[in-house]
């Protein structure tokens, strides 16, 4: 399941051009080819919800393309609101499963509307800001939220509920942060090109992370100059979206193993990014980390550095083929603009130096 | 008061029943406007003029109701029309039509020619024609509000009370619910919820949302509330309003016959005293035209009282309805205002001699009432049709069907599919299309398409496997249903929704890349 096998017959990826906006060629164009030396192709890989697209959006933003423009963000109003509704629906449904009643009668009323009839257009009405916020603050919903590892819920939930007064207004224009925080499941493969100086272009490729999506990655394996593998630090207590009995960390390790040891990547610089550091630090403050890792010293479980060190070892142990000196490990908080910018700059430098060495 | 005024004018009229009229304006007799040369007063009516306003009005009116009627049929499934109910709208069109057609024809044909009996029939059914659409509109607004309240009560989760699982009453409940337009049925809840990716780590057996247990009130309470709901549902049903419309019109006609017979009998006894109810005609007289007397107006007034009271009651009740998402309450209240204004002006004009005896022959003051009725058709039927056309341009009924519009159009579908192919994510697009085909397929093909969908998109490791949680379980569930042979058209609705949902990302990318698509999606917001 989910094995990544490179088929020798698959040449499509080599000549593949995407019709997504690039910094200098809005329609993807066909002038540049993947083999063009002035172009560096970087793949963002990782299991579902590891933050690939979030980083992708941040990179767009530093380079002043895509979501930087108001017009692009206005088109995302629907998606932000859909996120709000999905979060609310998931929470309400969770209260039923976990048998935690929503306490206030007016919030139960709101919950019913959410499940049955509410749609994104309704959220133009500011009265929904109050109603949804009151629902969010309901003791029952909060209790379900505390138990969110038991069901699938987006990381953005709290952020969106705290910003309802802006979102539920007919004048709402999503901010860059809103867009960064919004969860949209990526399907397929998408790319974007940026000028990185010296007449070079960086082509960043974002992919979907769920099991069925990973089979598509091979289309890009041949043309790659560097791989950035993301994994979420905060997933240690979560199960997979695709398969609810399956621990996310186990899946990430497996995918990492398959990618990093892939023969096509032996000579390619490889970056392992431990993402969602912010969420992770909050999470270990209240949850036991050692409960999930028998080899970890319980006394250290509130120390994020020790936990991350442990995780790093766990991942690096998977590397059997790839030369270790071309692997770099970093932590990241992709929703944080400055941190993403800094980390991405480091990643870029690392990749360029590695290329230079060749 | 008003009637007294009326009486005075009528008396004047009776007094001047001769060739040279003091009442009729001279221009009726010898100007080019007049239809008669030499003009004369017959049956207490002045000569008609050639002014063609009535014909113009009738043409405008007919084209309005015709196009609105077609619009209602065309947009019958849209939210704006559904919320008002197409049948209600047709009754509104129909009920005004009878009256306006009849009355304008009287002026077009000529008052002296147009049979007196017909005029009186139209007048006896006039109160119904004007008030019933309003009454039903107000009643429906109020009852829909009550039904929604009632349903919310039914589904109220009462934590403190002893809870009874809904299982026992479920079948009865869904039967009641299915009669109403709003979807709160249990199965709808589950299909909605199954889209929300909620799966639990614990207890996989009963963790599935489709078995979601929502708890309800005591069964006896539920039954009582269901009975109420049944009554409300009956009152807004087509059967009920159809019967009421027919009865009301039949009643008007019966009254017409009854009073006509009384009049005829009294007249036969002593023809010298003239008619009780009409100037120089008879309620049942079809040979020539006639004018109306004050007595007629009084009879119609009395007949109207019951309707006016009903209208008032529902008007007050309607004020209680709190939600007005389709603007029905707003338009009903606005029309009531115009209705009152039109009625008052009509009575006032009728009591002013200059208007009644001069202006009326050039511009009939009946326009006040016909104008109101045309306004009603425009506000209550034509505009909702336009809203739904406009809304469709902006966005289709539920949710983000801007996507669906792209997918349903062959040309844009091909653009989407081509883009998806280049982004390596054709599975959602193709699956959406195949489910669309399934929904349109005949009985014979349905199973084949259903099996294809399950095999191609819902099988692990299939080349077109969807990005979907619990895909194996879904496959098993659907395969079992298909094997059973119960191939409902909505079988794959949940899967299709999921496909649309997965396409959000794809469509966003596409609309950044393709101006035409971006334009379509923007217009559908």
Coordinates of C-alpha atoms in Angstrom, one line a residue, chain A:
Chain A
X1 CA 0.0 0.0 0.0
X2 CA 1.4 3.4 -1.0
X3 CA 4.6 2.0 -2.3
X4 CA 6.5 4.4 -4.5
X5 CA 7.8 2.6 -7.5
X6 CA 9.3 4.4 -10.4
X7 CA 8.0 3.0 -13.6
X8 CA 10.6 3.2 -16.4
X9 CA 7.9 3.8 -18.9
X10 CA 6.7 6.9 -17.3
X11 CA 8.2 9.7 -19.1
X12 CA 5.3 12.1 -18.8
X13 CA 6.7 13.8 -15.8
X14 CA 9.7 15.0 -17.8
X15 CA 7.9 17.1 -20.2
X16 CA 5.2 18.0 -17.8
X17 CA 4.2 21.7 -17.6
X18 CA 1.7 22.9 -15.2
X19 CA -0.8 25.7 -15.9
X20 CA -0.3 27.4 -12.6
X21 CA 0.9 30.9 -12.2
X22 CA 4.7 31.4 -12.0
X23 CA 6.5 34.6 -11.2
X24 CA 7.4 35.4 -14.7
X25 CA 5.1 33.2 -16.7
X26 CA 1.5 33.3 -15.7
X27 CA 0.4 30.4 -17.8
X28 CA 3.1 27.9 -17.0
X29 CA 4.3 28.4 -20.5
X30 CA 6.3 25.8 -22.4
X31 CA 9.6 27.6 -22.9
X32 CA 11.6 26.2 -20.0
X33 CA 12.0 22.5 -19.6
X34 CA 12.8 20.6 -16.4
X35 CA 16.2 19.9 -17.7
X36 CA 17.1 23.5 -18.1
X37 CA 20.1 24.1 -16.0
X38 CA 19.0 27.5 -14.8
X39 CA 16.0 25.8 -13.1
X40 CA 16.1 24.0 -9.8
X41 CA 13.2 21.8 -9.1
X42 CA 12.4 21.3 -5.5
X43 CA 9.8 18.7 -4.4
X44 CA 7.7 19.3 -1.3
X45 CA 6.9 15.8 0.0
X46 CA 5.3 14.3 3.1
X47 CA 2.2 12.6 4.3
X48 CA -1.2 14.3 4.5
X49 CA -1.5 17.4 6.6
X50 CA 2.2 17.8 7.1
X51 CA 2.1 21.4 5.9
X52 CA 3.4 21.2 2.4
X53 CA 0.9 23.5 0.9
X54 CA 1.2 25.9 3.9
X55 CA 4.9 26.3 3.1
X56 CA 4.1 26.5 -0.5
X57 CA 1.7 29.4 0.1
X58 CA 4.2 31.1 2.4
X59 CA 6.8 30.9 -0.4
X60 CA 4.3 32.4 -2.8
X61 CA 3.8 35.2 -0.4
X62 CA 7.5 36.1 0.1
X63 CA 7.9 36.2 -3.6
X64 CA 5.0 38.6 -4.0
X65 CA 2.9 36.3 -6.2
X66 CA -0.5 34.5 -5.8
X67 CA -2.1 35.2 -2.5
X68 CA -0.2 38.5 -2.1
X69 CA -2.8 40.1 -4.3
X70 CA -6.1 41.1 -2.8
X71 CA -8.0 39.8 -5.8
X72 CA -6.5 36.3 -5.4
X73 CA -7.5 36.3 -1.7
X74 CA -11.0 37.6 -2.4
X75 CA -11.6 34.4 -4.4
X76 CA -10.8 32.4 -1.3
X77 CA -13.6 33.9 0.9
X78 CA -15.7 30.8 0.1
X79 CA -12.9 28.5 1.1
X80 CA -12.2 30.2 4.4
X81 CA -15.9 30.1 5.3
X82 CA -16.1 26.5 4.2
X83 CA -13.3 25.8 6.7
X84 CA -15.3 27.5 9.4
X85 CA -18.4 25.4 8.6
X86 CA -16.4 22.2 8.4
X87 CA -14.7 22.8 11.7
X88 CA -18.1 23.6 13.3
X89 CA -19.7 20.5 11.8
X90 CA -16.9 18.3 12.8
X91 CA -17.0 19.6 16.4
X92 CA -20.8 19.2 16.6
X93 CA -20.6 15.7 15.2
X94 CA -17.8 14.9 17.7
X95 CA -20.0 16.0 20.6
X96 CA -22.5 13.3 19.5
X97 CA -19.9 10.6 19.2
X98 CA -18.1 11.4 22.3
X99 CA -21.4 11.7 24.1
X100 CA -20.6 15.2 25.3
X101 CA -23.8 17.3 25.3
X102 CA -23.7 20.8 24.0
X103 CA -24.8 22.7 27.2
X104 CA -26.6 25.9 26.2
X105 CA -30.0 25.4 24.5
X106 CA -29.3 28.3 22.0
X107 CA -26.0 26.6 21.1
X108 CA -27.8 23.4 20.4
X109 CA -30.1 25.4 18.1
X110 CA -27.1 26.7 16.3
X111 CA -25.6 23.2 16.1
X112 CA -28.7 21.9 14.4
X113 CA -28.6 24.7 11.8
X114 CA -25.0 24.0 11.1
X115 CA -25.6 20.3 10.5
X116 CA -28.7 20.8 8.4
X117 CA -28.8 24.0 6.5
X118 CA -26.1 26.5 7.1
X119 CA -24.0 27.4 4.0
X120 CA -21.1 29.7 3.3
X121 CA -23.3 32.5 2.0
X122 CA -25.1 32.7 5.3
X123 CA -21.9 33.6 7.0
X124 CA -22.1 37.1 5.4
X125 CA -24.5 37.9 8.1
X126 CA -22.6 39.2 11.2
X127 CA -25.2 37.6 13.5
X128 CA -23.5 34.3 12.8
X129 CA -20.3 35.6 14.2
X130 CA -21.9 35.8 17.7
X131 CA -23.8 32.5 17.3
X132 CA -20.8 30.5 16.2
X133 CA -18.6 32.1 18.7
X134 CA -21.0 31.3 21.5
X135 CA -21.2 27.7 20.2
X136 CA -17.4 27.5 20.2
X137 CA -17.3 28.7 23.8
X138 CA -19.9 26.2 24.9
X139 CA -18.5 23.9 27.5
X140 CA -19.6 20.8 25.6
X141 CA -17.8 21.9 22.4
X142 CA -14.7 22.9 24.3
X143 CA -14.6 19.5 25.9
X144 CA -14.8 17.9 22.5
X145 CA -12.1 20.2 21.3
X146 CA -9.8 19.0 24.2
X147 CA -10.4 15.5 22.9
X148 CA -9.7 16.4 19.3
X149 CA -7.1 13.6 18.9
X150 CA -10.2 11.3 18.8
X151 CA -11.5 12.7 15.5
X152 CA -10.3 14.5 12.5
X153 CA -10.1 18.3 13.0
X154 CA -8.2 21.0 11.2
X155 CA -5.4 22.7 13.0
X156 CA -6.9 26.1 12.1
X157 CA -10.1 25.5 14.2
X158 CA -9.2 27.8 17.1
X159 CA -7.8 30.5 14.9
X160 CA -10.9 30.7 12.7
X161 CA -13.3 30.7 15.6
X162 CA -11.4 33.5 17.2
X163 CA -11.6 35.6 14.0
X164 CA -15.3 35.1 13.3
X165 CA -16.1 38.8 13.7
X166 CA -14.1 39.5 10.6
X167 CA -15.1 36.5 8.6
X168 CA -18.8 36.8 9.2
X169 CA -19.2 40.2 7.4
X170 CA -20.2 41.1 3.9
X171 CA -17.0 43.2 3.7
X172 CA -14.7 40.3 4.5
X173 CA -11.5 40.0 2.5
X174 CA -9.2 37.2 3.8
X175 CA -5.9 38.3 5.1
X176 CA -2.7 36.5 4.1
X177 CA -2.7 34.8 7.5
X178 CA -6.3 33.7 7.0
X179 CA -5.3 32.1 3.8
X180 CA -2.2 30.5 5.3
X181 CA -4.3 29.1 8.1
X182 CA -7.0 27.7 5.8
X183 CA -6.9 24.0 5.2
X184 CA -7.5 22.8 1.6
X185 CA -6.7 19.3 0.8
X186 CA -4.3 19.3 -2.1
X187 CA -5.1 16.9 -4.8
X188 CA -2.7 16.0 -7.6
X189 CA 0.5 18.0 -8.2
X190 CA 1.0 21.7 -8.7
X191 CA 4.0 23.9 -9.2
X192 CA 5.3 27.4 -9.2
X193 CA 8.5 29.1 -10.3
X194 CA 10.4 31.9 -8.6
X195 CA 13.4 33.9 -9.6
X196 CA 16.2 33.2 -7.0
X197 CA 18.9 35.4 -8.4
X198 CA 21.9 34.6 -10.6
X199 CA 19.5 34.1 -13.5
X200 CA 18.3 31.0 -11.7
X201 CA 14.7 29.9 -11.2
X202 CA 13.4 27.8 -8.4
X203 CA 10.5 25.6 -9.3
X204 CA 8.7 24.5 -6.3
X205 CA 6.4 21.5 -6.6
X206 CA 3.6 20.9 -4.1
X207 CA 1.7 17.6 -4.0
X208 CA -1.2 15.9 -2.2
X209 CA -0.1 13.7 0.7
X210 CA -2.7 11.0 1.2
X211 CA -2.0 7.5 0.2
X212 CA -3.7 7.7 -3.2
X213 CA -2.0 11.0 -4.0
X214 CA 1.5 9.5 -3.3
X215 CA 1.3 7.3 -6.2
X216 CA 1.4 10.4 -8.4
X217 CA 4.7 11.6 -6.9
X218 CA 6.8 9.4 -9.2
X219 CA 5.8 11.7 -12.1
X220 CA 8.3 14.2 -10.7
X221 CA 11.0 12.0 -9.3
X222 CA 13.1 12.0 -12.5
X223 CA 13.3 15.7 -12.8
X224 CA 14.1 16.6 -9.2
X225 CA 17.1 18.6 -7.9
X226 CA 16.2 18.6 -4.2
X227 CA 13.6 17.1 -1.9
X228 CA 12.1 18.8 1.1
X229 CA 10.3 16.3 3.2
X230 CA 7.8 17.6 5.7
X231 CA 6.5 15.8 8.7
X232 CA 4.3 17.1 11.5
X233 CA 5.7 17.1 15.0
X234 CA 2.2 17.5 16.5
X235 CA 0.8 14.3 14.9
X236 CA 2.2 12.0 17.6
X237 CA -1.3 11.5 19.1
X238 CA -3.2 11.4 15.8
X239 CA -4.5 8.8 13.4
X240 CA -4.6 9.0 9.6
X241 CA -7.4 10.7 7.6
X242 CA -7.3 7.9 5.1
X243 CA -7.3 5.0 7.6
X244 CA -8.5 5.8 11.0
X245 CA -6.8 3.0 12.8
X246 CA -3.4 3.9 11.6
X247 CA -1.0 6.1 13.6
X248 CA 0.2 9.1 11.6
X249 CA 3.8 8.9 12.9
X250 CA 4.1 5.4 11.6
X251 CA 2.9 6.4 8.2
X252 CA 5.2 9.4 8.0
X253 CA 8.2 7.2 8.9
X254 CA 7.2 4.7 6.3
X255 CA 6.8 7.4 3.6
X256 CA 10.0 9.0 4.6
X257 CA 11.8 5.7 4.3
X258 CA 10.5 5.1 0.8
X259 CA 11.4 8.5 -0.4
X260 CA 14.7 9.0 1.2
X261 CA 16.0 5.6 0.2
X262 CA 14.7 5.9 -3.4
X263 CA 17.6 5.4 -5.8
X264 CA 16.7 8.4 -7.8
X265 CA 17.4 10.7 -4.8
X266 CA 20.9 9.3 -3.9
X267 CA 22.6 12.3 -5.3
X268 CA 20.0 14.8 -4.5
X269 CA 20.1 17.2 -1.4
X270 CA 17.5 16.2 1.0
X271 CA 15.9 18.3 3.7
X272 CA 13.8 17.0 6.5
X273 CA 11.5 19.6 8.0
X274 CA 9.8 19.0 11.4
X275 CA 6.8 21.2 11.0
X276 CA 4.2 22.5 13.4
X277 CA 6.7 23.2 16.1
X278 CA 4.3 25.8 17.6
X279 CA 1.5 23.3 17.9
X280 CA 3.8 20.7 19.2
X281 CA 5.1 22.8 22.0
X282 CA 1.6 23.6 23.1
X283 CA 0.6 20.0 22.8
X284 CA 3.3 18.4 24.9
X285 CA 2.6 20.9 27.7
X286 CA -0.7 19.2 28.3
X287 CA -0.3 15.7 26.7
X288 CA 2.1 12.9 27.4
X289 CA 4.7 12.5 24.6
X290 CA 6.3 9.4 26.1
X291 CA 3.1 7.6 26.1
X292 CA 3.5 7.2 22.4
X293 CA 7.2 6.4 22.3
X294 CA 8.3 3.5 24.5
X295 CA 12.0 4.3 24.0
X296 CA 11.7 7.8 25.2
X297 CA 12.7 8.9 28.7
X298 CA 9.5 10.0 30.5
X299 CA 11.3 12.6 32.6
X300 CA 12.2 14.6 29.5
X301 CA 8.7 14.6 27.9
X302 CA 8.0 18.3 28.7
X303 CA 11.2 19.4 27.0
X304 CA 10.6 20.1 23.4
X305 CA 14.3 20.0 22.4
X306 CA 14.6 16.5 23.8
X307 CA 11.5 15.4 22.1
X308 CA 12.5 16.8 18.8
X309 CA 15.9 15.2 19.1
X310 CA 14.3 11.9 19.7
X311 CA 12.1 12.3 16.7
X312 CA 15.1 13.3 14.6
X313 CA 16.9 10.1 15.6
X314 CA 13.7 8.1 14.8
X315 CA 13.6 9.5 11.3
X316 CA 17.3 9.5 10.6
X317 CA 17.4 5.8 11.5
X318 CA 15.2 5.2 8.5
X319 CA 17.9 6.3 6.2
X320 CA 19.7 3.3 4.8
X321 CA 20.8 4.4 1.3
X322 CA 21.0 8.1 1.1
X323 CA 24.4 9.7 2.0
X324 CA 23.9 11.5 5.4
X325 CA 26.0 14.5 4.5
X326 CA 23.4 15.6 2.0
X327 CA 20.6 15.4 4.5
X328 CA 19.7 18.5 6.5
X329 CA 17.2 18.5 9.4
X330 CA 15.3 21.6 10.6
X331 CA 12.3 22.5 12.5
X332 CA 9.6 24.8 11.2
X333 CA 6.4 26.5 12.1
X334 CA 4.9 27.0 8.6
X335 CA 2.1 29.2 9.8
X336 CA 4.6 31.7 11.1
X337 CA 5.6 34.0 8.3
X338 CA 9.1 35.0 9.6
X339 CA 10.0 31.5 10.6
X340 CA 9.0 30.1 7.3
X341 CA 10.9 32.8 5.5
X342 CA 14.1 32.1 7.5
X343 CA 13.8 28.4 7.3
X344 CA 13.1 28.4 3.5
X345 CA 16.1 30.7 3.0
X346 CA 18.3 28.2 4.8
X347 CA 16.8 25.4 2.8
X348 CA 17.5 27.3 -0.4
X349 CA 21.1 28.0 0.7
X350 CA 21.6 24.4 1.6
X351 CA 20.3 23.2 -1.8
X352 CA 22.4 25.8 -3.7
X353 CA 25.6 24.9 -1.9
X354 CA 25.0 21.2 -2.4
X355 CA 24.4 21.8 -6.1
X356 CA 27.5 23.9 -6.3
X357 CA 29.5 21.0 -4.8
X358 CA 28.5 18.7 -7.6

